[in-house]
Amino acid sequence: MAQEENLADCLLVGDKSLILSLLGKLDPNHHYSFEIVDVGSDLVKAAEMSVQLVNEGKGDIILKGKTDSGLLLHCVLDKEKGLRISPVISDVLAYEHPEGVKLLSDGGVNIAPNIEEKIAIVKNAVEVAHCMGSSQPKVALLAAVETVNPKMQSTIDAAIISQMNKRNQITGCIVEGPLAFDNAVSLEAAKIKGIESPVAGNADVFIVPNIEAGNIFGKLLTYYCGYRVAHVIVGTKAPILIPSRADPGELKMLCMAMALTCMQE
Amino acid sequence: MAQEENLADCLLVGDKSLILSLLGKLDPNHHYSFEIVDVGSDLVKAAEMSVQLVNEGKGDIILKGKTDSGLLLHCVLDKEKGLRISPVISDVLAYEHPEGVKLLSDGGVNIAPNIEEKIAIVKNAVEVAHCMGSSQPKVALLAAVETVNPKMQSTIDAAIISQMNKRNQITGCIVEGPLAFDNAVSLEAAKIKGIESPVAGNADVFIVPNIEAGNIFGKLLTYYCGYRVAHVIVGTKAPILIPSRADPGELKMLCMAMALTCMQE
């Protein structure tokens, strides 16, 4: 699909004989050309080689195949040979909402980020928004409520990060939080709660406080809303794509397109 | 609305003069009859009186008005005068999915429940499912992944609770977890991940690991999916309704209808 769309050339890293047998199942009437990088059947070697190809300038994006995300990310995060360039790597999901493309982070990598990790997650997502053409994205820091509650860490962290934005410690965006989801997407709901902010009711970027909230949010978009989604791991020398094996081919294509956009800055 | 639908009689607890001025704004062509319980303008007294009315058998449901949920729940949870009858009170949300009514818990009360609290949340939700006509509900314990990961408490707790269900320590339902949202709602996604369970792809009840995941899930259903939702706090002598002030009147009506259903067992 990527070749047909002239989107990317592909290096296939793995067990050459297995790859050739899979390629044999493709439409024989279409001419495909793939470079195969044979590393045998060891998935660790495949991950290491993929990272190495990026470091050698031979690869621009890594797309996970039938391997474990944890295994791939372990190689990506290797301190000596890895690809991390930001304090934190994070997953940024883009979805086609009827009002425009929105971003969501992080439902894929950081399990229960602390305040410093959340700041990095915001910065990574804002960079992606810039690449996608939004010069001053409106970032909502989501919690279950819009009031600061000392018993809810998500509301405390959101208040801190919002204030850091007002002090220009986080730039290129307007950050507001804590916001409940309704206050972030509905002007009416924000108004009833007395929230005055350009972000309220108009958020472009949604930052969730934990991986479960983000993962459920992202999967509802696909399975309940029917929106098209794509997601990319950023904070690395090259975008890393870890779609689920259960995701359709089209989603993997959209991830590739999003990754190409992220590389433009 | 509740009177017009012959759904409930209402005791209005609060500041009598304020209540009368609000009642003056109702359609004068319609005959309404309300009993007003005057407690002056103190919201704490209004909450305490509402709880007392339930304890005296004069009230069957408490519907929050323009007051703070925390304040009301504080009175509900009072050890001497309160209404708690289950180890944990929890919020159960019902939504009208095209395939049928589904339940979600807990996006409203328990911030970061521990394993014992999660077990109580499951049991409370299962009781609601029984009241709503599902004798053996299929319960999905949601996490961000479907594999048990020692670094993700949500997956550990889900594995434990699933196994407790298999040992008949939690009955009247089929529990499965950890499941990611896609495995819980899509047979295809479950199949690709090799998950064999009657719950996979067919969940009736979704249990989330933290309040943010549940709150965002619930609000997406309203603001993105356009589904009708209602939610009720259970585990108490009377159902407690804490709709947001930003919620429309219809939602408060649906909450009342759901509460009446929950009282039938």
Coordinates of C-alpha atoms in Angstrom, one line a residue:
Chain A
M1 CA 0.0 0.0 0.0
A2 CA 2.8 2.4 0.9
Q3 CA 4.6 1.7 -2.4
E4 CA 1.3 2.1 -4.4
E5 CA 0.7 5.4 -2.8
N6 CA 4.3 6.4 -3.4
L7 CA 4.6 7.1 0.3
A8 CA 7.7 5.3 1.3
D9 CA 10.3 2.7 0.3
C10 CA 10.6 -0.2 2.6
L11 CA 13.4 -2.1 4.2
L12 CA 12.0 -5.4 5.5
V13 CA 14.0 -6.5 8.6
G14 CA 13.6 -10.1 9.7
D15 CA 13.8 -13.7 8.6
K16 CA 14.4 -13.6 4.9
S17 CA 12.8 -16.9 4.1
L18 CA 9.6 -16.0 6.1
I19 CA 9.5 -12.6 4.5
L20 CA 9.8 -14.1 1.0
S21 CA 7.0 -16.5 1.6
L22 CA 4.8 -13.6 2.8
L23 CA 5.8 -11.5 -0.3
G24 CA 4.7 -14.5 -2.4
K25 CA 1.2 -13.9 -1.3
L26 CA 1.1 -10.3 -2.7
D27 CA -0.7 -9.5 -6.0
P28 CA 1.6 -10.9 -8.7
N29 CA 0.4 -8.4 -11.2
H30 CA 1.8 -5.5 -9.3
H31 CA 5.5 -4.9 -9.3
Y32 CA 6.9 -4.4 -5.8
S33 CA 10.5 -3.9 -4.9
F34 CA 11.6 -4.4 -1.3
E35 CA 15.0 -4.6 0.2
I36 CA 15.2 -7.4 2.7
V37 CA 17.6 -7.2 5.7
D38 CA 18.0 -10.7 6.8
V39 CA 18.7 -11.1 10.6
G40 CA 17.3 -14.6 11.0
S41 CA 14.3 -15.3 13.2
D42 CA 15.5 -13.5 16.4
L43 CA 13.1 -10.7 17.0
V44 CA 15.6 -8.9 19.2
K45 CA 18.1 -8.8 16.4
A46 CA 15.4 -7.4 14.1
A47 CA 14.7 -4.6 16.5
E48 CA 18.3 -3.9 17.0
M49 CA 19.0 -3.9 13.3
S50 CA 16.0 -1.5 12.7
V51 CA 17.4 1.0 15.2
Q52 CA 20.9 0.6 13.7
L53 CA 19.6 1.3 10.2
V54 CA 18.1 4.6 11.5
N55 CA 21.4 5.5 13.2
E56 CA 23.2 4.8 9.9
G57 CA 20.8 7.0 8.0
K58 CA 19.4 4.2 6.0
G59 CA 16.0 4.3 7.7
D60 CA 13.7 7.3 8.4
I61 CA 10.8 5.6 10.2
I62 CA 10.5 2.3 12.1
L63 CA 7.2 0.5 11.7
K64 CA 6.7 -2.4 14.1
G65 CA 5.7 -5.7 12.4
K66 CA 4.7 -8.9 14.2
T67 CA 6.8 -8.3 17.2
D68 CA 6.3 -7.0 20.7
S69 CA 6.2 -3.2 21.3
G70 CA 8.1 -3.6 24.5
L71 CA 10.9 -5.4 22.8
L72 CA 11.2 -2.8 20.1
L73 CA 11.0 0.2 22.6
H74 CA 13.7 -1.5 24.7
C75 CA 16.1 -1.2 21.8
V76 CA 14.9 2.3 20.9
L77 CA 15.6 3.4 24.4
D78 CA 19.1 1.8 24.7
K79 CA 21.3 4.5 26.1
E80 CA 24.3 3.8 23.8
K81 CA 22.7 2.6 20.6
G82 CA 19.2 3.9 20.9
L83 CA 17.3 6.8 19.3
R84 CA 15.9 8.9 22.2
I85 CA 16.5 12.7 21.8
S86 CA 13.8 14.1 24.1
P87 CA 13.7 13.6 27.9
V88 CA 10.7 11.3 27.4
I89 CA 9.4 9.4 24.4
S90 CA 5.6 9.4 24.0
D91 CA 2.8 8.3 21.8
V92 CA 0.9 11.0 20.0
L93 CA -2.4 10.0 18.4
A94 CA -4.1 12.1 15.7
Y95 CA -7.8 11.7 14.9
E96 CA -10.1 13.2 12.3
H97 CA -12.8 14.9 14.2
P98 CA -15.5 16.5 12.1
E99 CA -14.2 19.9 13.3
G100 CA -10.6 19.1 12.4
V101 CA -7.7 17.0 13.3
K102 CA -7.1 16.7 17.1
L103 CA -4.2 15.1 19.0
L104 CA -4.2 12.9 22.0
S105 CA -1.3 11.8 24.2
D106 CA -0.2 9.5 25.8
G107 CA -2.2 6.2 25.5
G108 CA 0.6 4.1 24.4
V109 CA 3.9 4.4 26.2
N110 CA 4.0 6.2 29.6
I111 CA 2.0 4.2 32.1
A112 CA 1.6 6.7 35.0
P113 CA 3.8 9.8 34.1
N114 CA 5.0 12.0 36.9
I115 CA 5.0 15.8 36.5
E116 CA 8.3 16.0 34.6
E117 CA 7.2 13.3 32.3
K118 CA 3.9 15.0 31.7
I119 CA 5.7 18.2 30.8
A120 CA 7.7 16.3 28.2
I121 CA 4.6 14.6 26.9
V122 CA 3.0 18.1 26.4
K123 CA 6.1 19.4 24.6
N124 CA 6.3 16.3 22.4
A125 CA 2.6 16.6 21.4
V126 CA 2.9 20.4 20.8
E127 CA 5.8 19.7 18.4
V128 CA 3.6 17.3 16.5
A129 CA 0.9 19.9 16.3
H130 CA 3.3 22.4 14.9
C131 CA 4.4 19.9 12.3
M132 CA 0.8 19.4 11.4
G133 CA 0.2 23.1 10.8
S134 CA -1.2 24.4 14.1
S135 CA 1.2 27.1 15.2
Q136 CA -0.3 27.8 18.6
P137 CA -2.3 24.7 19.6
K138 CA -4.8 24.8 22.5
V139 CA -3.8 22.0 24.9
A140 CA -6.3 20.6 27.4
L141 CA -4.9 18.8 30.4
L142 CA -7.7 16.3 31.2
A143 CA -8.8 15.1 34.6
A144 CA -12.1 13.8 35.9
V145 CA -13.0 17.3 37.2
E146 CA -12.1 20.9 36.4
T147 CA -11.3 21.9 40.0
V148 CA -8.0 21.3 41.7
N149 CA -8.4 18.6 44.3
P150 CA -5.3 17.7 46.5
K151 CA -6.5 14.1 46.5
M152 CA -6.3 13.9 42.7
Q153 CA -2.8 14.0 41.5
S154 CA -4.0 14.6 37.9
T155 CA -5.6 17.9 38.9
I156 CA -2.5 19.1 40.8
D157 CA -0.2 18.3 37.9
A158 CA -2.5 20.0 35.4
A159 CA -2.6 23.2 37.5
I160 CA 1.1 23.3 37.7
I161 CA 1.7 22.7 34.0
S162 CA -0.9 25.4 33.1
Q163 CA 0.8 27.9 35.3
M164 CA 4.2 27.0 33.8
N165 CA 2.7 27.8 30.4
K166 CA 1.5 31.2 31.7
R167 CA 5.1 31.8 32.9
N168 CA 6.5 31.0 29.4
Q169 CA 8.2 27.8 30.7
I170 CA 6.2 25.9 28.1
T171 CA 5.8 27.8 24.8
G172 CA 4.3 27.6 21.4
C173 CA 0.9 26.6 22.8
I174 CA -1.9 27.6 25.2
V175 CA -2.3 25.1 28.0
E176 CA -5.3 24.9 30.3
G177 CA -6.1 22.4 33.1
P178 CA -7.4 20.7 34.9
L179 CA -10.4 20.3 32.5
A180 CA -12.9 17.5 32.4
F181 CA -13.6 16.2 28.9
D182 CA -16.9 18.1 28.6
N183 CA -15.3 21.4 29.5
A184 CA -12.6 20.8 26.9
V185 CA -15.0 20.1 24.0
S186 CA -18.2 22.0 24.8
L187 CA -18.3 25.8 25.2
E188 CA -21.7 25.4 26.9
A189 CA -20.3 22.9 29.5
A190 CA -17.3 25.2 30.1
K191 CA -19.6 28.3 30.5
I192 CA -21.8 26.5 33.1
K193 CA -18.7 25.8 35.1
G194 CA -17.5 29.4 34.8
I195 CA -14.3 28.4 33.0
E196 CA -12.9 31.2 30.9
S197 CA -10.0 30.1 28.6
P198 CA -9.5 29.9 24.9
V199 CA -8.9 26.2 25.4
A200 CA -12.2 25.5 27.0
G201 CA -14.6 24.1 24.5
N202 CA -12.0 24.4 21.8
A203 CA -9.1 22.1 22.6
D204 CA -6.9 20.9 19.8
V205 CA -4.6 18.6 21.9
F206 CA -5.8 16.4 24.8
I207 CA -3.3 15.3 27.4
V208 CA -4.5 12.5 29.6
P209 CA -3.0 11.7 33.1
N210 CA -2.5 8.0 32.6
I211 CA -2.1 5.3 29.9
E212 CA -5.5 3.7 30.6
A213 CA -7.4 7.0 30.0
G214 CA -5.5 7.6 26.8
N215 CA -5.8 4.1 25.5
I216 CA -9.5 3.8 26.1
F217 CA -10.0 7.3 24.6
G218 CA -8.1 6.4 21.5
K219 CA -9.8 3.1 21.0
L220 CA -13.3 4.5 21.5
L221 CA -12.5 6.9 18.7
T222 CA -12.0 3.9 16.4
Y223 CA -14.6 1.4 17.7
Y224 CA -17.4 3.8 18.7
C225 CA -17.0 7.0 16.8
G226 CA -15.6 5.5 13.6
Y227 CA -13.0 8.3 13.3
R228 CA -9.8 7.7 11.4
V229 CA -6.8 7.7 13.7
A230 CA -3.1 7.4 13.4
H231 CA -0.4 7.4 16.1
V232 CA 3.3 7.9 16.3
I233 CA 6.0 7.6 19.0
V234 CA 8.0 10.8 19.1
G235 CA 10.9 12.1 21.1
T236 CA 13.2 9.9 19.0
K237 CA 15.6 10.4 16.1
A238 CA 13.0 8.8 13.9
P239 CA 9.3 8.4 14.4
I240 CA 8.4 4.9 15.7
L241 CA 5.1 3.3 14.7
I242 CA 3.7 0.6 17.0
P243 CA 0.2 -0.1 15.7
S244 CA -1.5 -3.0 17.2
R245 CA -1.5 -6.3 15.4
A246 CA -5.3 -6.0 15.6
D247 CA -5.2 -2.7 13.6
P248 CA -6.2 -2.8 9.9
G249 CA -3.6 -2.1 7.2
E250 CA -5.2 1.3 6.5
L251 CA -4.3 2.5 10.1
K252 CA -0.7 1.5 9.6
M253 CA -0.7 3.5 6.4
L254 CA -2.1 6.5 8.2
C255 CA 0.5 6.1 10.9
M256 CA 3.2 6.2 8.2
A257 CA 1.6 9.4 6.7
M258 CA 1.6 11.0 10.1
A259 CA 5.2 10.0 10.7
L260 CA 6.2 11.7 7.4
T261 CA 4.4 14.9 8.6
C262 CA 6.3 14.7 11.9
M263 CA 9.6 14.6 10.1
Q264 CA 9.0 17.9 8.3
E265 CA 10.1 20.3 11.0
Chain B
M1 CA -40.4 16.7 33.9
A2 CA -40.5 13.9 36.5
Q3 CA -44.0 14.9 37.5
E4 CA -45.2 15.2 33.9
E5 CA -43.8 11.7 33.2
N6 CA -45.4 10.4 36.5
L7 CA -41.9 9.2 37.4
A8 CA -41.5 10.6 40.9
D9 CA -42.8 13.0 43.6
C10 CA -40.3 15.5 44.7
L11 CA -39.3 16.9 48.0
L12 CA -37.3 20.1 47.4
V13 CA -34.7 20.5 50.1
G14 CA -33.1 24.0 50.6
D15 CA -33.8 27.6 51.0
K16 CA -37.6 28.0 50.7
S17 CA -37.7 31.6 49.4
L18 CA -35.1 30.7 46.7
I19 CA -36.9 27.6 45.7
L20 CA -40.2 29.4 45.5
S21 CA -38.7 32.1 43.2
L22 CA -37.4 29.3 40.9
L23 CA -40.7 27.5 40.9
G24 CA -42.3 30.8 39.8
K25 CA -40.4 30.5 36.6
L26 CA -42.1 27.2 35.7
D27 CA -45.0 27.0 33.1
P28 CA -48.0 28.6 35.0
N29 CA -50.4 26.6 32.9
H30 CA -49.2 23.3 34.3
H31 CA -50.1 22.2 37.8
Y32 CA -47.1 21.2 39.8
S33 CA -47.1 20.1 43.5
F34 CA -43.9 20.1 45.4
E35 CA -43.2 19.7 49.1
I36 CA -40.6 22.1 50.2
V37 CA -38.3 21.2 53.1
D38 CA -36.9 24.5 54.3
V39 CA -33.4 24.3 55.7
G40 CA -32.3 27.9 54.9
S41 CA -29.4 28.6 52.6
D42 CA -26.8 26.3 54.3
L43 CA -25.9 23.6 51.7
V44 CA -24.5 21.3 54.4
K45 CA -27.9 21.4 56.1
A46 CA -29.6 20.6 52.8
A47 CA -27.4 17.6 52.3
E48 CA -27.8 16.4 55.9
M49 CA -31.6 16.8 55.7
S50 CA -31.8 14.8 52.4
V51 CA -29.9 12.0 54.0
Q52 CA -32.1 12.1 57.0
L53 CA -35.3 12.0 54.9
V54 CA -34.0 8.8 53.3
N55 CA -33.3 7.3 56.8
E56 CA -36.8 8.3 57.9
G57 CA -38.3 6.5 54.9
K58 CA -39.5 9.8 53.4
G59 CA -37.1 9.8 50.5
D60 CA -36.2 7.0 48.1
I61 CA -33.6 8.7 45.9
I62 CA -31.3 11.7 46.4
L63 CA -30.8 14.0 43.3
K64 CA -28.1 16.6 43.7
G65 CA -29.1 20.2 42.9
K66 CA -26.8 23.2 42.8
T67 CA -24.4 22.0 45.4
D68 CA -21.1 20.3 45.5
S69 CA -20.9 16.5 45.0
G70 CA -18.2 16.2 47.6
L71 CA -20.3 17.9 50.2
L72 CA -23.3 15.6 49.5
L73 CA -21.2 12.4 49.5
H74 CA -19.5 13.5 52.8
C75 CA -23.0 13.4 54.4
V76 CA -23.9 10.2 52.6
L77 CA -20.8 8.5 53.9
D78 CA -21.2 9.7 57.5
K79 CA -20.6 6.6 59.7
E80 CA -23.5 7.3 62.1
K81 CA -26.1 9.1 60.1
G82 CA -25.0 8.1 56.5
L83 CA -26.4 5.7 54.0
R84 CA -23.6 3.4 53.0
I85 CA -24.5 -0.4 52.9
S86 CA -21.8 -1.8 50.7
P87 CA -18.0 -1.8 51.5
V88 CA -17.6 0.9 48.8
I89 CA -20.0 3.3 47.1
S90 CA -19.5 3.7 43.3
D91 CA -20.8 5.4 40.3
V92 CA -22.4 3.2 37.6
L93 CA -23.1 4.7 34.2
A94 CA -25.5 3.2 31.7
Y95 CA -25.4 4.0 28.1
E96 CA -27.6 3.2 25.1
H97 CA -25.2 1.6 22.6
P98 CA -26.8 0.5 19.3
E99 CA -26.3 -3.1 20.4
G100 CA -28.0 -2.6 23.8
V101 CA -27.5 -1.0 27.1
K102 CA -24.0 -1.2 28.5
L103 CA -22.6 -0.3 31.9
L104 CA -19.4 1.6 32.9
S105 CA -17.9 2.1 36.3
D106 CA -16.4 4.0 38.0
G107 CA -15.9 7.4 36.5
G108 CA -17.4 9.4 39.3
V109 CA -16.4 8.5 42.8
N110 CA -13.4 6.3 43.4
I111 CA -10.2 8.1 42.3
A112 CA -7.6 5.3 42.2
P113 CA -9.3 2.2 43.7
N114 CA -7.2 -0.5 45.2
I115 CA -7.9 -4.2 44.6
E116 CA -10.5 -4.5 47.4
E117 CA -12.3 -1.4 46.2
K118 CA -12.2 -2.7 42.6
I119 CA -13.9 -5.9 43.7
A120 CA -16.6 -3.9 45.4
I121 CA -17.0 -1.7 42.2
V122 CA -17.4 -4.9 40.1
K123 CA -20.0 -6.3 42.6
N124 CA -22.0 -3.0 42.7
A125 CA -22.0 -2.8 38.9
V126 CA -23.1 -6.4 38.6
E127 CA -26.0 -5.7 40.9
V128 CA -27.1 -2.9 38.7
A129 CA -26.9 -5.1 35.7
H130 CA -29.1 -7.7 37.4
C131 CA -31.7 -5.0 38.2
M132 CA -31.6 -4.0 34.6
G133 CA -32.5 -7.5 33.4
S134 CA -29.1 -9.0 32.6
S135 CA -28.8 -12.1 34.8
Q136 CA -25.3 -13.1 33.9
P137 CA -23.5 -9.9 32.7
K138 CA -20.2 -10.1 30.9
V139 CA -17.7 -7.9 32.7
A140 CA -14.6 -6.5 31.0
L141 CA -11.8 -5.3 33.3
L142 CA -10.2 -2.7 31.1
A143 CA -6.5 -1.8 31.0
A144 CA -4.3 -0.3 28.2
V145 CA -3.2 -3.8 27.2
E146 CA -4.6 -7.3 27.3
T147 CA -1.4 -8.9 28.8
V148 CA -0.5 -9.0 32.4
N149 CA 2.4 -6.6 33.0
P150 CA 3.9 -6.4 36.5
K151 CA 4.6 -2.7 35.9
M152 CA 0.9 -1.9 35.2
Q153 CA -1.2 -2.3 38.4
S154 CA -4.4 -2.2 36.3
T155 CA -3.4 -5.5 34.6
I156 CA -2.4 -7.2 37.8
D157 CA -5.7 -6.3 39.6
A158 CA -7.7 -7.4 36.5
A159 CA -5.9 -10.8 36.4
I160 CA -6.6 -11.3 40.1
I161 CA -10.3 -10.4 39.9
S162 CA -10.8 -12.5 36.8
Q163 CA -9.4 -15.5 38.7
M164 CA -11.6 -14.8 41.7
N165 CA -14.6 -15.0 39.4
K166 CA -13.4 -18.4 38.1
R167 CA -13.1 -19.5 41.8
N168 CA -16.7 -18.4 42.5
Q169 CA -15.6 -15.6 44.8
I170 CA -17.4 -13.2 42.6
T171 CA -20.7 -14.6 41.3
G172 CA -23.6 -13.7 39.0
C173 CA -21.4 -12.6 36.2
I174 CA -18.5 -13.6 33.9
V175 CA -15.4 -11.5 34.5
E176 CA -12.5 -11.2 32.1
G177 CA -9.4 -9.1 32.2
P178 CA -7.1 -7.5 31.6
L179 CA -8.7 -6.5 28.3
A180 CA -7.9 -3.5 26.1
F181 CA -11.0 -1.7 24.9
D182 CA -10.7 -3.1 21.4
N183 CA -10.6 -6.7 22.7
A184 CA -13.7 -6.0 24.8
V185 CA -15.8 -4.7 22.0
S186 CA -14.5 -6.3 18.8
L187 CA -14.5 -10.1 18.3
E188 CA -12.0 -9.6 15.4
A189 CA -9.6 -7.6 17.7
A190 CA -9.9 -10.3 20.4
K191 CA -9.3 -13.1 17.8
I192 CA -6.2 -11.5 16.5
K193 CA -4.8 -11.3 20.0
G194 CA -5.8 -15.0 20.6
I195 CA -8.2 -14.1 23.5
E196 CA -10.9 -16.8 24.0
S197 CA -13.6 -15.7 26.4
P198 CA -17.3 -15.0 26.2
V199 CA -16.6 -11.5 27.4
A200 CA -14.1 -10.7 24.6
G201 CA -15.9 -8.7 21.9
N202 CA -19.1 -8.9 23.8
A203 CA -18.7 -7.1 27.1
D204 CA -21.8 -5.7 28.8
V205 CA -20.1 -4.0 31.7
F206 CA -16.8 -2.1 31.5
I207 CA -14.8 -1.6 34.7
V208 CA -12.0 1.0 34.4
P209 CA -9.0 1.1 36.6
N210 CA -9.2 4.8 37.6
I211 CA -11.5 7.7 37.7
E212 CA -9.9 9.6 34.8
A213 CA -10.4 6.7 32.4
G214 CA -14.0 6.3 33.4
N215 CA -14.8 10.0 33.3
I216 CA -13.3 10.5 29.9
F217 CA -15.0 7.3 28.6
G218 CA -18.4 8.5 29.9
K219 CA -18.1 12.0 28.6
L220 CA -17.0 10.8 25.1
L221 CA -20.2 8.8 24.9
T222 CA -22.2 12.0 25.3
Y223 CA -20.1 14.5 23.5
Y224 CA -18.6 12.4 20.6
C225 CA -20.9 9.4 20.2
G226 CA -24.2 11.2 21.0
Y227 CA -25.4 8.2 23.1
R228 CA -27.9 8.7 25.9
V229 CA -26.3 8.1 29.3
A230 CA -27.5 8.0 32.9
H231 CA -25.5 7.3 36.1
V232 CA -26.3 6.4 39.6
I233 CA -24.2 6.1 42.8
V234 CA -24.9 2.7 44.4
G235 CA -23.8 0.9 47.5
T236 CA -26.1 3.1 49.5
K237 CA -29.5 2.7 51.1
A238 CA -30.9 4.9 48.4
P239 CA -29.5 5.6 44.9
I240 CA -27.6 9.0 44.9
L241 CA -27.7 11.0 41.7
I242 CA -24.8 13.5 41.1
P243 CA -25.3 14.7 37.5
S244 CA -23.0 17.6 36.6
R245 CA -24.5 21.1 36.6
A246 CA -23.5 21.2 33.0
D247 CA -25.7 18.2 32.2
P248 CA -29.0 18.8 30.5
G249 CA -32.3 18.2 32.3
E250 CA -33.0 15.1 30.2
L251 CA -29.9 13.4 31.6
K252 CA -31.1 14.1 35.1
M253 CA -34.5 12.5 34.2
L254 CA -32.7 9.5 32.8
C255 CA -30.6 9.2 36.0
M256 CA -33.9 9.2 37.9
A257 CA -35.3 6.4 35.7
M258 CA -32.1 4.4 36.2
A259 CA -32.3 4.9 39.9
L260 CA -35.9 3.6 40.0
T261 CA -34.7 0.5 38.1
C262 CA -31.9 0.0 40.6
M263 CA -34.4 0.0 43.5
Q264 CA -36.4 -2.9 42.1
E265 CA -34.2 -5.8 43.4

